[in-house]
Amino acid sequence: MRSLLHLGFLASHNGSNMQAIIDACREGRLRAQPAVVISNNSEAGALARARQEGIPTFHLSSRTHPGALDQVICQTLLDHQVQVVCLAGYMKRLGPQTLEAYRGRVLNIHPALLPRFGGEGFYGEAVHKAVLAAGEKESGPTVHLVDEDYDHGPVLAQARIPVLAGDTPQTLAARVLTQEHRLYAETLQRIVTGEMVLEGLVL
Ligand code: GRF
């Protein structure tokens, strides 16, 4: 039997998407193994969740590693045999060394239907506010490959939900987040089965 796909996570805050992926691995819906969790924020819920799960954690930031952060992140991922990197609410840009080493193998989830409502400044509530202000009929998460620009790489998967009359940024965010949790794990499983092919990933 093939060994499990090794996943590395970078997360800055709560880590509910990371948790959903960990749960999918544990429940056998995703044939993968969470190998390491990195955060720029020592207080991140994602780090606490990972410790609880017995997954190795690292607090790596421009303060802990001035001038060497990119190199240290890349080495930490390589040291843990990470094959696919999952950004899960990671608020920093990845550096060139990590992007090059994992080119085409870094995924992100965004809480809107890219290419709309993405890019610098479109995070958290601002995304859902903008969707509502534009009078959109639908929203939903996007899983995409990461390149040098925020929310820019090729789209791998999207889920659509209706925007409801009376939605607030909070109610819309909550419904989109539920879809995020499902979509991220399902997309990874499609990669594991080979239904979705990532260039540069040897299974
Ligand atoms: C999610 O809405 C995700 O789309 C965005 O950041 C948020 C992270 O939430 N990139 P969580 O930390 O996974 O709960």
GROMACS .gro file of C-alpha atoms and ligand atoms in nm:
model
  217
    1MET     CA    1   0.000   0.000   0.000
    2ARG     CA    2   0.120   0.354  -0.079
    3SER     CA    3   0.232   0.558   0.220
    4LEU     CA    4   0.014   0.843   0.338
    5LEU     CA    5   0.056   1.186   0.177
    6HIS     CA    6   0.252   1.405   0.420
    7LEU     CA    7   0.085   1.742   0.478
    8GLY     CA    8   0.247   2.053   0.625
    9PHE     CA    9   0.030   2.337   0.756
   10LEU     CA   10   0.093   2.708   0.794
   11ALA     CA   11  -0.170   2.888   0.998
   12SER     CA   12  -0.184   3.219   1.183
   13HIS     CA   13  -0.501   3.200   1.388
   14ASN     CA   14  -0.781   2.962   1.477
   15GLY     CA   15  -0.692   2.670   1.254
   16SER     CA   16  -1.043   2.533   1.203
   17ASN     CA   17  -0.962   2.440   0.842
   18MET     CA   18  -0.650   2.261   0.958
   19GLN     CA   19  -0.859   2.081   1.222
   20ALA     CA   20  -1.114   1.972   0.959
   21ILE     CA   21  -0.833   1.821   0.753
   22ILE     CA   22  -0.683   1.648   1.058
   23ASP     CA   23  -1.029   1.507   1.139
   24ALA     CA   24  -1.071   1.381   0.783
   25CYS     CA   25  -0.735   1.203   0.809
   26ARG     CA   26  -0.828   1.045   1.140
   27GLU     CA   27  -1.167   0.932   1.009
   28GLY     CA   28  -1.019   0.783   0.693
   29ARG     CA   29  -1.192   1.026   0.454
   30LEU     CA   30  -0.850   1.159   0.357
   31ARG     CA   31  -0.553   0.928   0.307
   32ALA     CA   32  -0.296   1.171   0.439
   33GLN     CA   33  -0.090   1.239   0.747
   34PRO     CA   34  -0.052   1.581   0.912
   35ALA     CA   35   0.326   1.600   0.950
   36VAL     CA   36   0.397   1.948   1.090
   37VAL     CA   37   0.224   2.275   1.180
   38ILE     CA   38   0.401   2.610   1.153
   39SER     CA   39   0.268   2.943   1.276
   40ASN     CA   40   0.403   3.297   1.281
   41ASN     CA   41   0.184   3.354   1.590
   42SER     CA   42   0.284   3.180   1.911
   43GLU     CA   43  -0.070   3.227   2.044
   44ALA     CA   44  -0.240   3.073   1.739
   45GLY     CA   45  -0.523   2.836   1.812
   46ALA     CA   46  -0.379   2.624   1.531
   47LEU     CA   47  -0.066   2.553   1.738
   48ALA     CA   48  -0.274   2.454   2.042
   49ARG     CA   49  -0.491   2.227   1.828
   50ALA     CA   50  -0.184   2.062   1.675
   51ARG     CA   51  -0.023   2.003   2.015
   52GLN     CA   52  -0.346   1.843   2.128
   53GLU     CA   53  -0.325   1.611   1.827
   54GLY     CA   54   0.039   1.524   1.888
   55ILE     CA   55   0.156   1.690   1.565
   56PRO     CA   56   0.498   1.863   1.575
   57THR     CA   57   0.459   2.243   1.595
   58PHE     CA   58   0.693   2.532   1.523
   59HIS     CA   59   0.658   2.902   1.596
   60LEU     CA   60   0.855   3.060   1.312
   61SER     CA   61   0.836   3.430   1.238
   62SER     CA   62   1.045   3.721   1.117
   63ARG     CA   63   1.107   3.793   1.487
   64THR     CA   64   1.220   3.442   1.581
   65HIS     CA   65   1.430   3.412   1.263
   66PRO     CA   66   1.520   3.758   1.128
   67GLY     CA   67   1.667   3.730   0.781
   68ALA     CA   68   1.636   3.351   0.768
   69LEU     CA   69   1.265   3.282   0.797
   70ASP     CA   70   1.210   3.155   0.444
   71GLN     CA   71   1.503   2.916   0.470
   72VAL     CA   72   1.392   2.786   0.812
   73ILE     CA   73   1.031   2.734   0.700
   74CYS     CA   74   1.149   2.547   0.392
   75GLN     CA   75   1.390   2.330   0.593
   76THR     CA   76   1.125   2.252   0.855
   77LEU     CA   77   0.885   2.132   0.585
   78LEU     CA   78   1.157   1.923   0.420
   79ASP     CA   79   1.270   1.779   0.757
   80HIS     CA   80   0.916   1.649   0.811
   81GLN     CA   81   0.896   1.495   0.462
   82VAL     CA   82   0.611   1.730   0.370
   83GLN     CA   83   0.483   1.665   0.019
   84VAL     CA   84   0.196   1.914   0.005
   85VAL     CA   85   0.177   2.242   0.197
   86CYS     CA   86  -0.165   2.366   0.314
   87LEU     CA   87  -0.205   2.731   0.399
   88ALA     CA   88  -0.493   2.757   0.642
   89GLY     CA   89  -0.552   3.116   0.743
   90TYR     CA   90  -0.180   3.200   0.707
   91MET     CA   91  -0.147   3.577   0.705
   92LYS     CA   92   0.207   3.601   0.565
   93ARG     CA   93   0.354   3.557   0.220
   94LEU     CA   94   0.574   3.254   0.162
   95GLY     CA   95   0.932   3.334   0.065
   96PRO     CA   96   1.095   3.243  -0.269
   97GLN     CA   97   1.291   2.945  -0.138
   98THR     CA   98   0.981   2.771   0.002
   99LEU     CA   99   0.775   2.858  -0.306
  100GLU     CA  100   1.044   2.720  -0.535
  101ALA     CA  101   1.094   2.400  -0.335
  102TYR     CA  102   0.717   2.341  -0.325
  103ARG     CA  103   0.619   2.499  -0.658
  104GLY     CA  104   0.273   2.374  -0.757
  105ARG     CA  105   0.235   2.192  -0.425
  106VAL     CA  106   0.119   2.477  -0.197
  107LEU     CA  107  -0.258   2.508  -0.153
  108ASN     CA  108  -0.461   2.785   0.006
  109ILE     CA  109  -0.826   2.826   0.090
  110HIS     CA  110  -1.000   3.159   0.041
  111PRO     CA  111  -1.353   3.237   0.163
  112ALA     CA  112  -1.489   3.373  -0.168
  113LEU     CA  113  -1.522   3.277  -0.531
  114LEU     CA  114  -1.186   3.383  -0.676
  115PRO     CA  115  -1.080   3.564  -0.888
  116ARG     CA  116  -1.336   3.802  -0.739
  117PHE     CA  117  -1.299   3.930  -0.382
  118GLY     CA  118  -0.935   3.828  -0.345
  119GLY     CA  119  -0.595   3.993  -0.318
  120GLU     CA  120  -0.432   4.223  -0.066
  121GLY     CA  121  -0.672   4.339   0.206
  122PHE     CA  122  -0.935   4.075   0.126
  123TYR     CA  123  -0.928   3.868   0.440
  124GLY     CA  124  -1.164   3.792   0.726
  125GLU     CA  125  -1.482   3.993   0.745
  126ALA     CA  126  -1.371   4.234   0.470
  127VAL     CA  127  -1.426   3.959   0.212
  128HIS     CA  128  -1.786   3.892   0.313
  129LYS     CA  129  -1.863   4.262   0.350
  130ALA     CA  130  -1.748   4.316  -0.007
  131VAL     CA  131  -1.954   4.022  -0.136
  132LEU     CA  132  -2.267   4.163   0.032
  133ALA     CA  133  -2.195   4.520  -0.084
  134ALA     CA  134  -2.165   4.396  -0.444
  135GLY     CA  135  -2.509   4.234  -0.418
  136GLU     CA  136  -2.375   3.892  -0.512
  137LYS     CA  137  -2.627   3.610  -0.532
  138GLU     CA  138  -2.368   3.342  -0.455
  139SER     CA  139  -2.048   3.304  -0.258
  140GLY     CA  140  -1.835   3.017  -0.137
  141PRO     CA  141  -1.479   2.902  -0.082
  142THR     CA  142  -1.199   2.854  -0.334
  143VAL     CA  143  -0.907   2.616  -0.301
  144HIS     CA  144  -0.621   2.733  -0.518
  145LEU     CA  145  -0.251   2.688  -0.579
  146VAL     CA  146  -0.028   2.951  -0.424
  147ASP     CA  147   0.214   3.165  -0.620
  148GLU     CA  148   0.394   3.492  -0.543
  149ASP     CA  149   0.074   3.700  -0.531
  150TYR     CA  150  -0.206   3.690  -0.275
  151ASP     CA  151  -0.503   3.472  -0.379
  152HIS     CA  152  -0.370   3.448  -0.734
  153GLY     CA  153  -0.267   3.095  -0.840
  154PRO     CA  154  -0.481   2.852  -1.044
  155VAL     CA  155  -0.816   2.754  -0.894
  156LEU     CA  156  -0.844   2.385  -0.800
  157ALA     CA  157  -1.196   2.373  -0.655
  158GLN     CA  158  -1.487   2.592  -0.552
  159ALA     CA  159  -1.815   2.541  -0.370
  160ARG     CA  160  -2.114   2.769  -0.423
  161ILE     CA  161  -2.377   2.865  -0.171
  162PRO     CA  162  -2.657   3.119  -0.205
  163VAL     CA  163  -2.626   3.456  -0.035
  164LEU     CA  164  -2.946   3.488   0.170
  165ALA     CA  165  -3.162   3.794   0.220
  166GLY     CA  166  -3.068   3.937   0.559
  167ASP     CA  167  -2.717   3.786   0.555
  168THR     CA  168  -2.459   3.976   0.757
  169PRO     CA  169  -2.084   3.934   0.705
  170GLN     CA  170  -2.091   3.707   1.010
  171THR     CA  171  -2.374   3.478   0.899
  172LEU     CA  172  -2.230   3.450   0.549
  173ALA     CA  173  -1.881   3.382   0.688
  174ALA     CA  174  -2.014   3.103   0.908
  175ARG     CA  175  -2.191   2.926   0.619
  176VAL     CA  176  -1.890   2.966   0.391
  177LEU     CA  177  -1.659   2.831   0.664
  178THR     CA  178  -1.867   2.513   0.691
  179GLN     CA  179  -1.814   2.465   0.317
  180GLU     CA  180  -1.443   2.541   0.350
  181HIS     CA  181  -1.400   2.256   0.595
  182ARG     CA  182  -1.561   2.009   0.354
  183LEU     CA  183  -1.402   2.143   0.035
  184TYR     CA  184  -1.040   2.155   0.157
  185ALA     CA  185  -1.035   1.793   0.275
  186GLU     CA  186  -1.221   1.670  -0.034
  187THR     CA  187  -0.983   1.849  -0.268
  188LEU     CA  188  -0.685   1.695  -0.092
  189GLN     CA  189  -0.842   1.351  -0.121
  190ARG     CA  190  -0.889   1.407  -0.497
  191ILE     CA  191  -0.517   1.479  -0.513
  192VAL     CA  192  -0.438   1.164  -0.314
  193THR     CA  193  -0.646   0.947  -0.547
  194GLY     CA  194  -0.484   1.102  -0.854
  195GLU     CA  195  -0.814   1.239  -0.981
  196MET     CA  196  -0.654   1.582  -0.952
  197VAL     CA  197  -0.291   1.601  -1.059
  198LEU     CA  198  -0.045   1.844  -0.905
  199GLU     CA  199   0.260   1.901  -1.119
  200GLY     CA  200   0.569   1.831  -0.913
  201LEU     CA  201   0.396   1.594  -0.672
  202VAL     CA  202   0.523   1.239  -0.692
  203LEU     CA  203   0.273   1.001  -0.534
  204GRF     C1  204  -1.067   3.100   0.646
  204GRF     O1  205  -1.183   3.174   0.625
  204GRF     C2  206  -0.989   3.088   0.520
  204GRF     O2  207  -1.067   3.089   0.405
  204GRF     C3  208  -0.900   3.209   0.522
  204GRF     O3  209  -0.868   3.228   0.659
  204GRF     C4  210  -0.970   3.170   0.740
  204GRF     C5  211  -0.901   3.075   0.833
  204GRF     O4  212  -0.990   3.021   0.927
  204GRF     N1  213  -0.784   3.194   0.438
  204GRF     P1  214  -0.938   2.906   1.022
  204GRF     O5  215  -0.813   2.957   1.092
  204GRF     O6  216  -0.910   2.786   0.938
  204GRF     O7  217  -1.049   2.883   1.120
   0.00000   0.00000   0.00000
